[in-house]
PDB file of C-alpha atoms in Angstrom:
ATOM      1  CA  UNK A  20      13.061  31.945 -73.417  1.00 68.00           C
ATOM      2  CA  UNK A  21      15.028  30.984 -76.872  1.00 70.00           C
ATOM      3  CA  UNK A  22      14.318  27.383 -75.316  1.00 72.00           C
ATOM      4  CA  UNK A  23      10.400  27.677 -75.180  1.00 81.00           C
ATOM      5  CA  UNK A  24      10.083  29.508 -78.313  1.00 78.00           C
ATOM      6  CA  UNK A  25      12.248  26.768 -80.234  1.00 77.00           C
ATOM      7  CA  UNK A  26      10.193  23.374 -78.380  1.00 79.00           C
ATOM      8  CA  UNK A  27       6.754  25.310 -79.491  1.00 85.00           C
ATOM      9  CA  UNK A  28       8.566  26.062 -82.957  1.00 82.00           C
ATOM     10  CA  UNK A  29       8.800  22.073 -83.074  1.00 82.00           C
ATOM     11  CA  UNK A  30       5.758  21.685 -81.162  1.00 89.00           C
ATOM     12  CA  UNK A  31       4.097  23.379 -84.323  1.00 88.00           C
ATOM     13  CA  UNK A  32       5.798  21.702 -87.027  1.00 87.00           C
ATOM     14  CA  UNK A  33       4.929  17.997 -85.280  1.00 89.00           C
ATOM     15  CA  UNK A  34       1.103  19.091 -85.692  1.00 92.00           C
ATOM     16  CA  UNK A  35       1.260  20.253 -88.834  1.00 92.00           C
ATOM     17  CA  UNK A  36       3.127  17.058 -90.183  1.00 91.00           C
ATOM     18  CA  UNK A  37       0.615  15.108 -88.551  1.00 92.00           C
ATOM     19  CA  UNK A  38      -2.287  16.625 -89.697  1.00 94.00           C
ATOM     20  CA  UNK A  39      -1.066  16.569 -93.303  1.00 92.00           C
ATOM     21  CA  UNK A  40      -0.450  12.805 -92.581  1.00 92.00           C
ATOM     22  CA  UNK A  41      -3.983  12.550 -92.501  1.00 94.00           C
ATOM     23  CA  UNK A  42      -5.134  14.414 -94.887  1.00 94.00           C
ATOM     24  CA  UNK A  43      -2.719  12.487 -97.113  1.00 92.00           C
ATOM     25  CA  UNK A  44      -1.957   8.890 -95.667  1.00 90.00           C
ATOM     26  CA  UNK A  45      -0.389   7.730 -98.572  1.00 93.00           C
ATOM     27  CA  UNK A  46       3.264   9.541 -97.929  1.00 91.00           C
ATOM     28  CA  UNK A  47       4.450   8.854 -94.515  1.00 92.00           C
ATOM     29  CA  UNK A  48       4.724  10.599 -91.778  1.00 90.00           C
ATOM     30  CA  UNK A  49       8.666  10.705 -91.203  1.00 91.00           C
ATOM     31  CA  UNK A  50       8.472  12.264 -94.478  1.00 93.00           C
ATOM     32  CA  UNK A  51       6.534  14.898 -93.609  1.00 91.00           C
ATOM     33  CA  UNK A  52       8.137  15.375 -90.495  1.00 90.00           C
ATOM     34  CA  UNK A  53      11.562  15.665 -92.643  1.00 91.00           C
ATOM     35  CA  UNK A  54       9.857  18.325 -95.033  1.00 92.00           C
ATOM     36  CA  UNK A  55       8.492  20.272 -91.831  1.00 89.00           C
ATOM     37  CA  UNK A  56      12.176  20.043 -90.472  1.00 85.00           C
ATOM     38  CA  UNK A  57      13.461  21.261 -93.254  1.00 88.00           C
ATOM     39  CA  UNK A  58      10.999  24.501 -93.330  1.00 87.00           C
ATOM     40  CA  UNK A  59      11.532  25.190 -89.705  1.00 82.00           C
ATOM     41  CA  UNK A  60      15.598  24.887 -90.400  1.00 81.00           C
ATOM     42  CA  UNK A  61      15.028  27.829 -92.986  1.00 86.00           C
ATOM     43  CA  UNK A  62      13.372  30.208 -90.874  1.00 79.00           C
ATOM     44  CA  UNK A  63      14.632  33.561 -90.407  1.00 81.00           C
ATOM     45  CA  UNK A  64      15.125  33.283 -86.881  1.00 72.00           C
ATOM     46  CA  UNK A  65      17.874  32.297 -84.711  1.00 69.00           C
ATOM     47  CA  UNK A  66      16.889  29.933 -82.925  1.00 64.00           C
ATOM     48  CA  UNK A  67      19.061  27.697 -80.656  1.00 66.00           C
ATOM     49  CA  UNK A  68      19.554  25.641 -77.824  1.00 67.00           C
ATOM     50  CA  UNK A  69      22.520  23.796 -76.138  1.00 75.00           C
ATOM     51  CA  UNK A  70      21.940  20.034 -76.697  1.00 74.00           C
ATOM     52  CA  UNK A  71      23.649  17.484 -73.955  1.00 79.00           C
ATOM     53  CA  UNK A  72      23.498  14.266 -75.080  1.00 82.00           C
ATOM     54  CA  UNK A  73      24.457  12.615 -72.326  1.00 84.00           C
ATOM     55  CA  UNK A  74      21.716  14.063 -70.747  1.00 81.00           C
ATOM     56  CA  UNK A  75      19.753  12.562 -73.360  1.00 78.00           C
ATOM     57  CA  UNK A  76      20.567   9.346 -73.791  1.00 81.00           C
ATOM     58  CA  UNK A  77      20.112   9.464 -69.367  1.00 83.00           C
ATOM     59  CA  UNK A  78      16.317  10.529 -69.461  1.00 80.00           C
ATOM     60  CA  UNK A  79      15.117   9.033 -73.111  1.00 81.00           C
ATOM     61  CA  UNK A  80      16.921   6.299 -74.826  1.00 83.00           C
ATOM     62  CA  UNK A  81      17.848   4.069 -71.140  1.00 82.00           C
ATOM     63  CA  UNK A  82      14.089   3.687 -70.412  1.00 82.00           C
ATOM     64  CA  UNK A  83      13.103   2.839 -73.810  1.00 81.00           C
ATOM     65  CA  UNK A  84      15.812   0.286 -73.662  1.00 80.00           C
ATOM     66  CA  UNK A  85      15.071  -0.813 -70.112  1.00 80.00           C
ATOM     67  CA  UNK A  86      11.301  -0.605 -71.658  1.00 78.00           C
ATOM     68  CA  UNK A  87      12.115  -3.199 -74.741  1.00 76.00           C
ATOM     69  CA  UNK A  88      13.947  -5.605 -72.528  1.00 73.00           C
ATOM     70  CA  UNK A  89      11.694  -5.963 -69.888  1.00 73.00           C
ATOM     71  CA  UNK A  90       9.019  -6.510 -72.480  1.00 72.00           C
ATOM     72  CA  UNK A  91      11.131  -9.048 -74.090  1.00 70.00           C
ATOM     73  CA  UNK A  92      11.958 -10.779 -70.935  1.00 69.00           C
ATOM     74  CA  UNK A  93       8.900 -11.422 -69.881  1.00 69.00           C
ATOM     75  CA  UNK A  94       7.762 -12.481 -73.301  1.00 69.00           C
ATOM     76  CA  UNK A  95      10.645 -15.145 -73.095  1.00 69.00           C
ATOM     77  CA  UNK A  96       9.222 -16.153 -69.704  1.00 69.00           C
ATOM     78  CA  UNK A  97       5.449 -16.674 -70.909  1.00 68.00           C
ATOM     79  CA  UNK A  98       7.271 -19.024 -74.011  1.00 67.00           C
ATOM     80  CA  UNK A  99       9.372 -21.406 -71.293  1.00 67.00           C
ATOM     81  CA  UNK A 100       6.510 -21.410 -69.406  1.00 63.00           C
ATOM     82  CA  UNK A 101       4.008 -22.486 -72.011  1.00 62.00           C
ATOM     83  CA  UNK A 102       6.484 -25.137 -73.560  1.00 59.00           C
ATOM     84  CA  UNK A 103       6.712 -26.883 -69.843  1.00 62.00           C
ATOM     85  CA  UNK A 104       2.842 -26.844 -69.557  1.00 64.00           C
ATOM     86  CA  UNK A 105       2.690 -28.833 -72.636  1.00 62.00           C
ATOM     87  CA  UNK A 106       5.559 -30.361 -73.001  1.00 58.00           C
ATOM     88  CA  UNK A 107       4.374 -33.479 -70.369  1.00 60.00           C
ATOM     89  CA  UNK A 108       1.018 -33.676 -72.872  1.00 60.00           C
ATOM     90  CA  UNK A 109       2.462 -34.167 -76.206  1.00 53.00           C
TER      91      UNK A 109
END
């Protein structure tokens, strides 16, 4: 239950930060998110959960790196194909 309340609080603080960014777009969104995190940490609730860094790396970081590498590989292959297609013409 503590994990659910913590995640709900983080979701609400992210939504509030996004709304504030829509109202005042001159201030970058990460500044709002950091300030909402600071406010969230000052609340008198004792909310905590265990963070497993290995699980985070497997579930979040690895797919992001794979997707980035796949996109870059496709762009590189398209550049090579266009180079070889136009090379005899010019």
